Amino acid sequence: MAFTLPDLPYDYDALEVSIDARTMEIHHTKHHNAYITNLNNAIADTALADQSLEDMMAKAGTLPPAVRNNGGGHWNHSFFWDVMSGDSMGAPKGALADDINATFGSFDAMKEQFNTAGATRFGSGWAWLTVGADGKLQISSTPNQDNPLMDCADVQGTPILGLDVWEHAYYLRYQNLRPAYMQAWWDVVNWDKVSELYSAAK
C-alpha cells in the first residue's frame, strides 16, 4: 500500500500570522511529498510495504536509514499540520492546562522549556511535548526526522505537540532566527487538537 500526501486541514495562507503561505506550500508539496516518494521507493517490494507508519516507528532503530528517515518525515509532517490552526486559540484549557501547570509550573514555563528544546537542537530536528509511559508530560527534541514513537528515541512517549525546527520550515520569513519562528508559532497551535491527543494518550 503506497503512502500518499495528505491534504492540509486549512489553506496555505491560513497560518500567515506566523508562517507565510509560500513556506507552507513548499513545505507541504515539496518537502513532505519528497519524504512520501522516497518512503514508497524504499519499501516497495518488501515486507514493510503492508505495514503502518506507527508499526515502522516502533522498530525504527532496526530499519534501513531510508525507511527510518523518510517514514519519520512522513509521520512527523502529517502530525505537524494537524496541531496547527488559523484560528488563534491562545492557550490550552481544561485537563491539559491543569497538567501543564502541575508539571511545569505554568503555561509560560512550559513554552520556555519547549522553546529551549527546539532552539538548542543542533542542526535539524523537532521539539516535542509528549505523554510518557508513566502518563506524565515531558518535553524533548529529536534529530533529523526522528520522533518519540521510535524505539531509538532518547525520550519515548506519545506526541501531543510537535514543532519542525528544520530551516526549511521557517527560513523564507525568519532566515536564521529560529527562536523568533518558535515564539511566533505558538499563535497557530491548535489546542483543541492537542487536548484531543492528550486525552487519547492518557
PDB file of N, CA, C and O in Angstrom, residues 47-102:
ATOM      1  N   ALA A  47       8.625  -6.501   2.840  1.00  0.00           N
ATOM      2  CA  ALA A  47       7.599  -6.825   3.829  1.00  0.00           C
ATOM      3  C   ALA A  47       7.050  -5.580   4.504  1.00  0.00           C
ATOM      4  O   ALA A  47       5.952  -5.602   5.082  1.00  0.00           O
ATOM      5  N   LEU A  48       7.800  -4.471   4.433  1.00  0.00           N
ATOM      6  CA  LEU A  48       7.362  -3.227   5.065  1.00  0.00           C
ATOM      7  C   LEU A  48       6.225  -2.553   4.298  1.00  0.00           C
ATOM      8  O   LEU A  48       5.548  -1.683   4.841  1.00  0.00           O
ATOM      9  N   ALA A  49       6.024  -2.944   3.064  1.00  0.00           N
ATOM     10  CA  ALA A  49       5.044  -2.270   2.209  1.00  0.00           C
ATOM     11  C   ALA A  49       3.629  -2.356   2.766  1.00  0.00           C
ATOM     12  O   ALA A  49       2.789  -1.498   2.467  1.00  0.00           O
ATOM     13  N   ASP A  50       3.346  -3.368   3.576  1.00  0.00           N
ATOM     14  CA  ASP A  50       1.999  -3.548   4.125  1.00  0.00           C
ATOM     15  C   ASP A  50       1.886  -3.082   5.567  1.00  0.00           C
ATOM     16  O   ASP A  50       0.850  -3.282   6.202  1.00  0.00           O
ATOM     17  N   GLN A  51       2.929  -2.454   6.088  1.00  0.00           N
ATOM     18  CA  GLN A  51       2.906  -2.035   7.484  1.00  0.00           C
ATOM     19  C   GLN A  51       2.516  -0.570   7.621  1.00  0.00           C
ATOM     20  O   GLN A  51       2.734   0.234   6.722  1.00  0.00           O
ATOM     21  N   SER A  52       1.950  -0.230   8.769  1.00  0.00           N
ATOM     22  CA  SER A  52       1.566   1.148   9.042  1.00  0.00           C
ATOM     23  C   SER A  52       2.791   1.960   9.440  1.00  0.00           C
ATOM     24  O   SER A  52       3.828   1.406   9.840  1.00  0.00           O
ATOM     25  N   LEU A  53       2.670   3.268   9.352  1.00  0.00           N
ATOM     26  CA  LEU A  53       3.758   4.129   9.800  1.00  0.00           C
ATOM     27  C   LEU A  53       4.061   3.904  11.276  1.00  0.00           C
ATOM     28  O   LEU A  53       5.224   3.879  11.698  1.00  0.00           O
ATOM     29  N   GLU A  54       3.013   3.727  12.074  1.00  0.00           N
ATOM     30  CA  GLU A  54       3.197   3.526  13.510  1.00  0.00           C
ATOM     31  C   GLU A  54       3.980   2.248  13.794  1.00  0.00           C
ATOM     32  O   GLU A  54       4.844   2.223  14.689  1.00  0.00           O
ATOM     33  N   ASP A  55       3.708   1.184  13.025  1.00  0.00           N
ATOM     34  CA  ASP A  55       4.461  -0.058  13.191  1.00  0.00           C
ATOM     35  C   ASP A  55       5.931   0.157  12.853  1.00  0.00           C
ATOM     36  O   ASP A  55       6.826  -0.363  13.528  1.00  0.00           O
ATOM     37  N   MET A  56       6.183   0.942  11.806  1.00  0.00           N
ATOM     38  CA  MET A  56       7.563   1.234  11.422  1.00  0.00           C
ATOM     39  C   MET A  56       8.270   2.054  12.494  1.00  0.00           C
ATOM     40  O   MET A  56       9.430   1.803  12.822  1.00  0.00           O
ATOM     41  N   MET A  57       7.566   3.046  13.054  1.00  0.00           N
ATOM     42  CA  MET A  57       8.177   3.888  14.077  1.00  0.00           C
ATOM     43  C   MET A  57       8.582   3.062  15.298  1.00  0.00           C
ATOM     44  O   MET A  57       9.614   3.304  15.920  1.00  0.00           O
ATOM     45  N   ALA A  58       7.769   2.065  15.633  1.00  0.00           N
ATOM     46  CA  ALA A  58       8.010   1.267  16.833  1.00  0.00           C
ATOM     47  C   ALA A  58       9.289   0.445  16.743  1.00  0.00           C
ATOM     48  O   ALA A  58       9.836   0.026  17.771  1.00  0.00           O
ATOM     49  N   LYS A  59       9.775   0.225  15.534  1.00  0.00           N
ATOM     50  CA  LYS A  59      11.018  -0.548  15.354  1.00  0.00           C
ATOM     51  C   LYS A  59      12.004   0.211  14.472  1.00  0.00           C
ATOM     52  O   LYS A  59      12.835  -0.392  13.791  1.00  0.00           O
ATOM     53  N   ALA A  60      11.938   1.526  14.535  1.00  0.00           N
ATOM     54  CA  ALA A  60      12.749   2.369  13.648  1.00  0.00           C
ATOM     55  C   ALA A  60      14.237   2.105  13.796  1.00  0.00           C
ATOM     56  O   ALA A  60      15.002   2.222  12.833  1.00  0.00           O
ATOM     57  N   GLY A  61      14.670   1.744  15.001  1.00  0.00           N
ATOM     58  CA  GLY A  61      16.087   1.524  15.229  1.00  0.00           C
ATOM     59  C   GLY A  61      16.665   0.357  14.450  1.00  0.00           C
ATOM     60  O   GLY A  61      17.883   0.259  14.301  1.00  0.00           O
ATOM     61  N   THR A  62      15.788  -0.518  13.962  1.00  0.00           N
ATOM     62  CA  THR A  62      16.253  -1.686  13.200  1.00  0.00           C
ATOM     63  C   THR A  62      16.026  -1.525  11.702  1.00  0.00           C
ATOM     64  O   THR A  62      16.384  -2.418  10.929  1.00  0.00           O
ATOM     65  N   LEU A  63      15.433  -0.423  11.285  1.00  0.00           N
ATOM     66  CA  LEU A  63      15.079  -0.235   9.886  1.00  0.00           C
ATOM     67  C   LEU A  63      16.224   0.376   9.080  1.00  0.00           C
ATOM     68  O   LEU A  63      17.086   1.060   9.638  1.00  0.00           O
ATOM     69  N   PRO A  64      16.227   0.165   7.769  1.00  0.00           N
ATOM     70  CA  PRO A  64      17.203   0.844   6.923  1.00  0.00           C
ATOM     71  C   PRO A  64      17.058   2.357   7.065  1.00  0.00           C
ATOM     72  O   PRO A  64      15.934   2.860   7.254  1.00  0.00           O
ATOM     73  N   PRO A  65      18.148   3.113   6.988  1.00  0.00           N
ATOM     74  CA  PRO A  65      18.069   4.575   7.147  1.00  0.00           C
ATOM     75  C   PRO A  65      17.036   5.240   6.246  1.00  0.00           C
ATOM     76  O   PRO A  65      16.357   6.174   6.681  1.00  0.00           O
ATOM     77  N   ALA A  66      16.885   4.778   5.026  1.00  0.00           N
ATOM     78  CA  ALA A  66      15.933   5.412   4.102  1.00  0.00           C
ATOM     79  C   ALA A  66      14.503   5.271   4.607  1.00  0.00           C
ATOM     80  O   ALA A  66      13.677   6.175   4.408  1.00  0.00           O
ATOM     81  N   VAL A  67      14.203   4.150   5.261  1.00  0.00           N
ATOM     82  CA  VAL A  67      12.850   3.944   5.783  1.00  0.00           C
ATOM     83  C   VAL A  67      12.658   4.743   7.067  1.00  0.00           C
ATOM     84  O   VAL A  67      11.637   5.411   7.250  1.00  0.00           O
ATOM     85  N   ARG A  68      13.632   4.689   7.949  1.00  0.00           N
ATOM     86  CA  ARG A  68      13.546   5.452   9.205  1.00  0.00           C
ATOM     87  C   ARG A  68      13.427   6.944   8.938  1.00  0.00           C
ATOM     88  O   ARG A  68      12.553   7.620   9.503  1.00  0.00           O
ATOM     89  N   ASN A  69      14.280   7.478   8.083  1.00  0.00           N
ATOM     90  CA  ASN A  69      14.297   8.918   7.835  1.00  0.00           C
ATOM     91  C   ASN A  69      13.051   9.398   7.100  1.00  0.00           C
ATOM     92  O   ASN A  69      12.429  10.394   7.497  1.00  0.00           O
ATOM     93  N   ASN A  70      12.674   8.691   6.052  1.00  0.00           N
ATOM     94  CA  ASN A  70      11.531   9.141   5.255  1.00  0.00           C
ATOM     95  C   ASN A  70      10.197   8.760   5.889  1.00  0.00           C
ATOM     96  O   ASN A  70       9.230   9.508   5.796  1.00  0.00           O
ATOM     97  N   GLY A  71      10.167   7.626   6.586  1.00  0.00           N
ATOM     98  CA  GLY A  71       8.964   7.276   7.331  1.00  0.00           C
ATOM     99  C   GLY A  71       8.721   8.260   8.455  1.00  0.00           C
ATOM    100  O   GLY A  71       7.595   8.713   8.688  1.00  0.00           O
ATOM    101  N   GLY A  72       9.803   8.616   9.153  1.00  0.00           N
ATOM    102  CA  GLY A  72       9.691   9.638  10.187  1.00  0.00           C
ATOM    103  C   GLY A  72       9.266  10.973   9.615  1.00  0.00           C
ATOM    104  O   GLY A  72       8.429  11.674  10.197  1.00  0.00           O
ATOM    105  N   GLY A  73       9.819  11.326   8.471  1.00  0.00           N
ATOM    106  CA  GLY A  73       9.448  12.590   7.832  1.00  0.00           C
ATOM    107  C   GLY A  73       7.978  12.639   7.475  1.00  0.00           C
ATOM    108  O   GLY A  73       7.320  13.673   7.649  1.00  0.00           O
ATOM    109  N   HIS A  74       7.448  11.523   6.986  1.00  0.00           N
ATOM    110  CA  HIS A  74       6.020  11.477   6.638  1.00  0.00           C
ATOM    111  C   HIS A  74       5.159  11.554   7.897  1.00  0.00           C
ATOM    112  O   HIS A  74       4.212  12.357   7.961  1.00  0.00           O
ATOM    113  N   TRP A  75       5.494  10.766   8.923  1.00  0.00           N
ATOM    114  CA  TRP A  75       4.689  10.792  10.152  1.00  0.00           C
ATOM    115  C   TRP A  75       4.755  12.164  10.803  1.00  0.00           C
ATOM    116  O   TRP A  75       3.718  12.730  11.191  1.00  0.00           O
ATOM    117  N   ASN A  76       5.952  12.709  10.947  1.00  0.00           N
ATOM    118  CA  ASN A  76       6.130  13.992  11.638  1.00  0.00           C
ATOM    119  C   ASN A  76       5.358  15.108  10.966  1.00  0.00           C
ATOM    120  O   ASN A  76       4.702  15.920  11.630  1.00  0.00           O
ATOM    121  N   HIS A  77       5.444  15.179   9.650  1.00  0.00           N
ATOM    122  CA  HIS A  77       4.764  16.272   8.956  1.00  0.00           C
ATOM    123  C   HIS A  77       3.248  16.117   8.981  1.00  0.00           C
ATOM    124  O   HIS A  77       2.521  17.107   9.154  1.00  0.00           O
ATOM    125  N   SER A  78       2.764  14.891   8.835  1.00  0.00           N
ATOM    126  CA  SER A  78       1.312  14.669   8.921  1.00  0.00           C
ATOM    127  C   SER A  78       0.797  15.118  10.281  1.00  0.00           C
ATOM    128  O   SER A  78      -0.275  15.739  10.392  1.00  0.00           O
ATOM    129  N   PHE A  79       1.561  14.834  11.317  1.00  0.00           N
ATOM    130  CA  PHE A  79       1.222  15.246  12.682  1.00  0.00           C
ATOM    131  C   PHE A  79       1.291  16.769  12.813  1.00  0.00           C
ATOM    132  O   PHE A  79       0.385  17.399  13.389  1.00  0.00           O
ATOM    133  N   PHE A  80       2.353  17.359  12.299  1.00  0.00           N
ATOM    134  CA  PHE A  80       2.599  18.798  12.404  1.00  0.00           C
ATOM    135  C   PHE A  80       1.449  19.612  11.825  1.00  0.00           C
ATOM    136  O   PHE A  80       0.973  20.569  12.442  1.00  0.00           O
ATOM    137  N   TRP A  81       0.986  19.241  10.642  1.00  0.00           N
ATOM    138  CA  TRP A  81      -0.110  20.000  10.025  1.00  0.00           C
ATOM    139  C   TRP A  81      -1.350  19.997  10.927  1.00  0.00           C
ATOM    140  O   TRP A  81      -2.069  21.001  11.007  1.00  0.00           O
ATOM    141  N   ASP A  82      -1.605  18.882  11.591  1.00  0.00           N
ATOM    142  CA  ASP A  82      -2.835  18.736  12.365  1.00  0.00           C
ATOM    143  C   ASP A  82      -2.819  19.482  13.697  1.00  0.00           C
ATOM    144  O   ASP A  82      -3.885  19.724  14.272  1.00  0.00           O
ATOM    145  N   VAL A  83      -1.641  19.814  14.212  1.00  0.00           N
ATOM    146  CA  VAL A  83      -1.606  20.511  15.504  1.00  0.00           C
ATOM    147  C   VAL A  83      -1.487  22.022  15.323  1.00  0.00           C
ATOM    148  O   VAL A  83      -1.168  22.741  16.266  1.00  0.00           O
ATOM    149  N   MET A  84      -1.784  22.489  14.106  1.00  0.00           N
ATOM    150  CA  MET A  84      -1.821  23.936  13.852  1.00  0.00           C
ATOM    151  C   MET A  84      -3.185  24.330  13.312  1.00  0.00           C
ATOM    152  O   MET A  84      -3.924  23.510  12.789  1.00  0.00           O
ATOM    153  N   SER A  85      -3.511  25.621  13.465  1.00  0.00           N
ATOM    154  CA  SER A  85      -4.798  26.136  13.017  1.00  0.00           C
ATOM    155  C   SER A  85      -4.684  27.625  12.761  1.00  0.00           C
ATOM    156  O   SER A  85      -3.889  28.318  13.402  1.00  0.00           O
ATOM    157  N   GLY A  86      -5.485  28.114  11.826  1.00  0.00           N
ATOM    158  CA  GLY A  86      -5.524  29.542  11.554  1.00  0.00           C
ATOM    159  C   GLY A  86      -6.361  30.314  12.558  1.00  0.00           C
ATOM    160  O   GLY A  86      -6.348  31.544  12.583  1.00  0.00           O
ATOM    161  N   ASP A  87      -7.085  29.588  13.394  1.00  0.00           N
ATOM    162  CA  ASP A  87      -7.911  30.220  14.421  1.00  0.00           C
ATOM    163  C   ASP A  87      -7.131  30.253  15.728  1.00  0.00           C
ATOM    164  O   ASP A  87      -6.966  29.224  16.386  1.00  0.00           O
ATOM    165  N   SER A  88      -6.659  31.421  16.094  1.00  0.00           N
ATOM    166  CA  SER A  88      -5.837  31.537  17.296  1.00  0.00           C
ATOM    167  C   SER A  88      -6.609  31.084  18.527  1.00  0.00           C
ATOM    168  O   SER A  88      -7.742  31.498  18.761  1.00  0.00           O
ATOM    169  N   MET A  89      -5.999  30.217  19.319  1.00  0.00           N
ATOM    170  CA  MET A  89      -6.659  29.658  20.492  1.00  0.00           C
ATOM    171  C   MET A  89      -5.993  30.078  21.793  1.00  0.00           C
ATOM    172  O   MET A  89      -6.434  29.697  22.863  1.00  0.00           O
ATOM    173  N   GLY A  90      -4.907  30.804  21.697  1.00  0.00           N
ATOM    174  CA  GLY A  90      -4.282  31.378  22.880  1.00  0.00           C
ATOM    175  C   GLY A  90      -3.531  30.411  23.759  1.00  0.00           C
ATOM    176  O   GLY A  90      -2.317  30.403  23.793  1.00  0.00           O
ATOM    177  N   ALA A  91      -4.264  29.580  24.468  1.00  0.00           N
ATOM    178  CA  ALA A  91      -3.642  28.693  25.447  1.00  0.00           C
ATOM    179  C   ALA A  91      -4.523  27.465  25.651  1.00  0.00           C
ATOM    180  O   ALA A  91      -5.716  27.487  25.344  1.00  0.00           O
ATOM    181  N   PRO A  92      -3.955  26.381  26.156  1.00  0.00           N
ATOM    182  CA  PRO A  92      -4.755  25.185  26.433  1.00  0.00           C
ATOM    183  C   PRO A  92      -5.739  25.426  27.571  1.00  0.00           C
ATOM    184  O   PRO A  92      -5.567  26.349  28.372  1.00  0.00           O
ATOM    185  N   LYS A  93      -6.751  24.573  27.638  1.00  0.00           N
ATOM    186  CA  LYS A  93      -7.768  24.680  28.687  1.00  0.00           C
ATOM    187  C   LYS A  93      -7.991  23.310  29.317  1.00  0.00           C
ATOM    188  O   LYS A  93      -7.481  22.304  28.857  1.00  0.00           O
ATOM    189  N   GLY A  94      -8.763  23.301  30.358  1.00  0.00           N
ATOM    190  CA  GLY A  94      -9.210  22.059  30.969  1.00  0.00           C
ATOM    191  C   GLY A  94      -8.100  21.211  31.543  1.00  0.00           C
ATOM    192  O   GLY A  94      -7.130  21.712  32.116  1.00  0.00           O
ATOM    193  N   ALA A  95      -8.233  19.884  31.363  1.00  0.00           N
ATOM    194  CA  ALA A  95      -7.313  18.926  31.970  1.00  0.00           C
ATOM    195  C   ALA A  95      -5.885  19.123  31.492  1.00  0.00           C
ATOM    196  O   ALA A  95      -4.939  18.989  32.282  1.00  0.00           O
ATOM    197  N   LEU A  96      -5.707  19.432  30.211  1.00  0.00           N
ATOM    198  CA  LEU A  96      -4.362  19.644  29.690  1.00  0.00           C
ATOM    199  C   LEU A  96      -3.712  20.854  30.349  1.00  0.00           C
ATOM    200  O   LEU A  96      -2.542  20.795  30.762  1.00  0.00           O
ATOM    201  N   ALA A  97      -4.444  21.938  30.468  1.00  0.00           N
ATOM    202  CA  ALA A  97      -3.911  23.139  31.116  1.00  0.00           C
ATOM    203  C   ALA A  97      -3.524  22.843  32.563  1.00  0.00           C
ATOM    204  O   ALA A  97      -2.464  23.274  33.038  1.00  0.00           O
ATOM    205  N   ASP A  98      -4.368  22.100  33.255  1.00  0.00           N
ATOM    206  CA  ASP A  98      -4.087  21.749  34.651  1.00  0.00           C
ATOM    207  C   ASP A  98      -2.816  20.915  34.759  1.00  0.00           C
ATOM    208  O   ASP A  98      -1.994  21.118  35.661  1.00  0.00           O
ATOM    209  N   ASP A  99      -2.663  19.959  33.839  1.00  0.00           N
ATOM    210  CA  ASP A  99      -1.494  19.091  33.860  1.00  0.00           C
ATOM    211  C   ASP A  99      -0.221  19.880  33.533  1.00  0.00           C
ATOM    212  O   ASP A  99       0.839  19.665  34.145  1.00  0.00           O
ATOM    213  N   ILE A 100      -0.307  20.798  32.569  1.00  0.00           N
ATOM    214  CA  ILE A 100       0.841  21.642  32.238  1.00  0.00           C
ATOM    215  C   ILE A 100       1.267  22.466  33.446  1.00  0.00           C
ATOM    216  O   ILE A 100       2.452  22.551  33.781  1.00  0.00           O
ATOM    217  N   ASN A 101       0.302  23.063  34.127  1.00  0.00           N
ATOM    218  CA  ASN A 101       0.614  23.866  35.314  1.00  0.00           C
ATOM    219  C   ASN A 101       1.241  23.020  36.415  1.00  0.00           C
ATOM    220  O   ASN A 101       2.199  23.445  37.075  1.00  0.00           O
ATOM    221  N   ALA A 102       0.705  21.820  36.605  1.00  0.00           N
ATOM    222  CA  ALA A 102       1.214  20.947  37.655  1.00  0.00           C
ATOM    223  C   ALA A 102       2.615  20.428  37.337  1.00  0.00           C
ATOM    224  O   ALA A 102       3.453  20.280  38.223  1.00  0.00           O
TER     225      ALA A 102
END
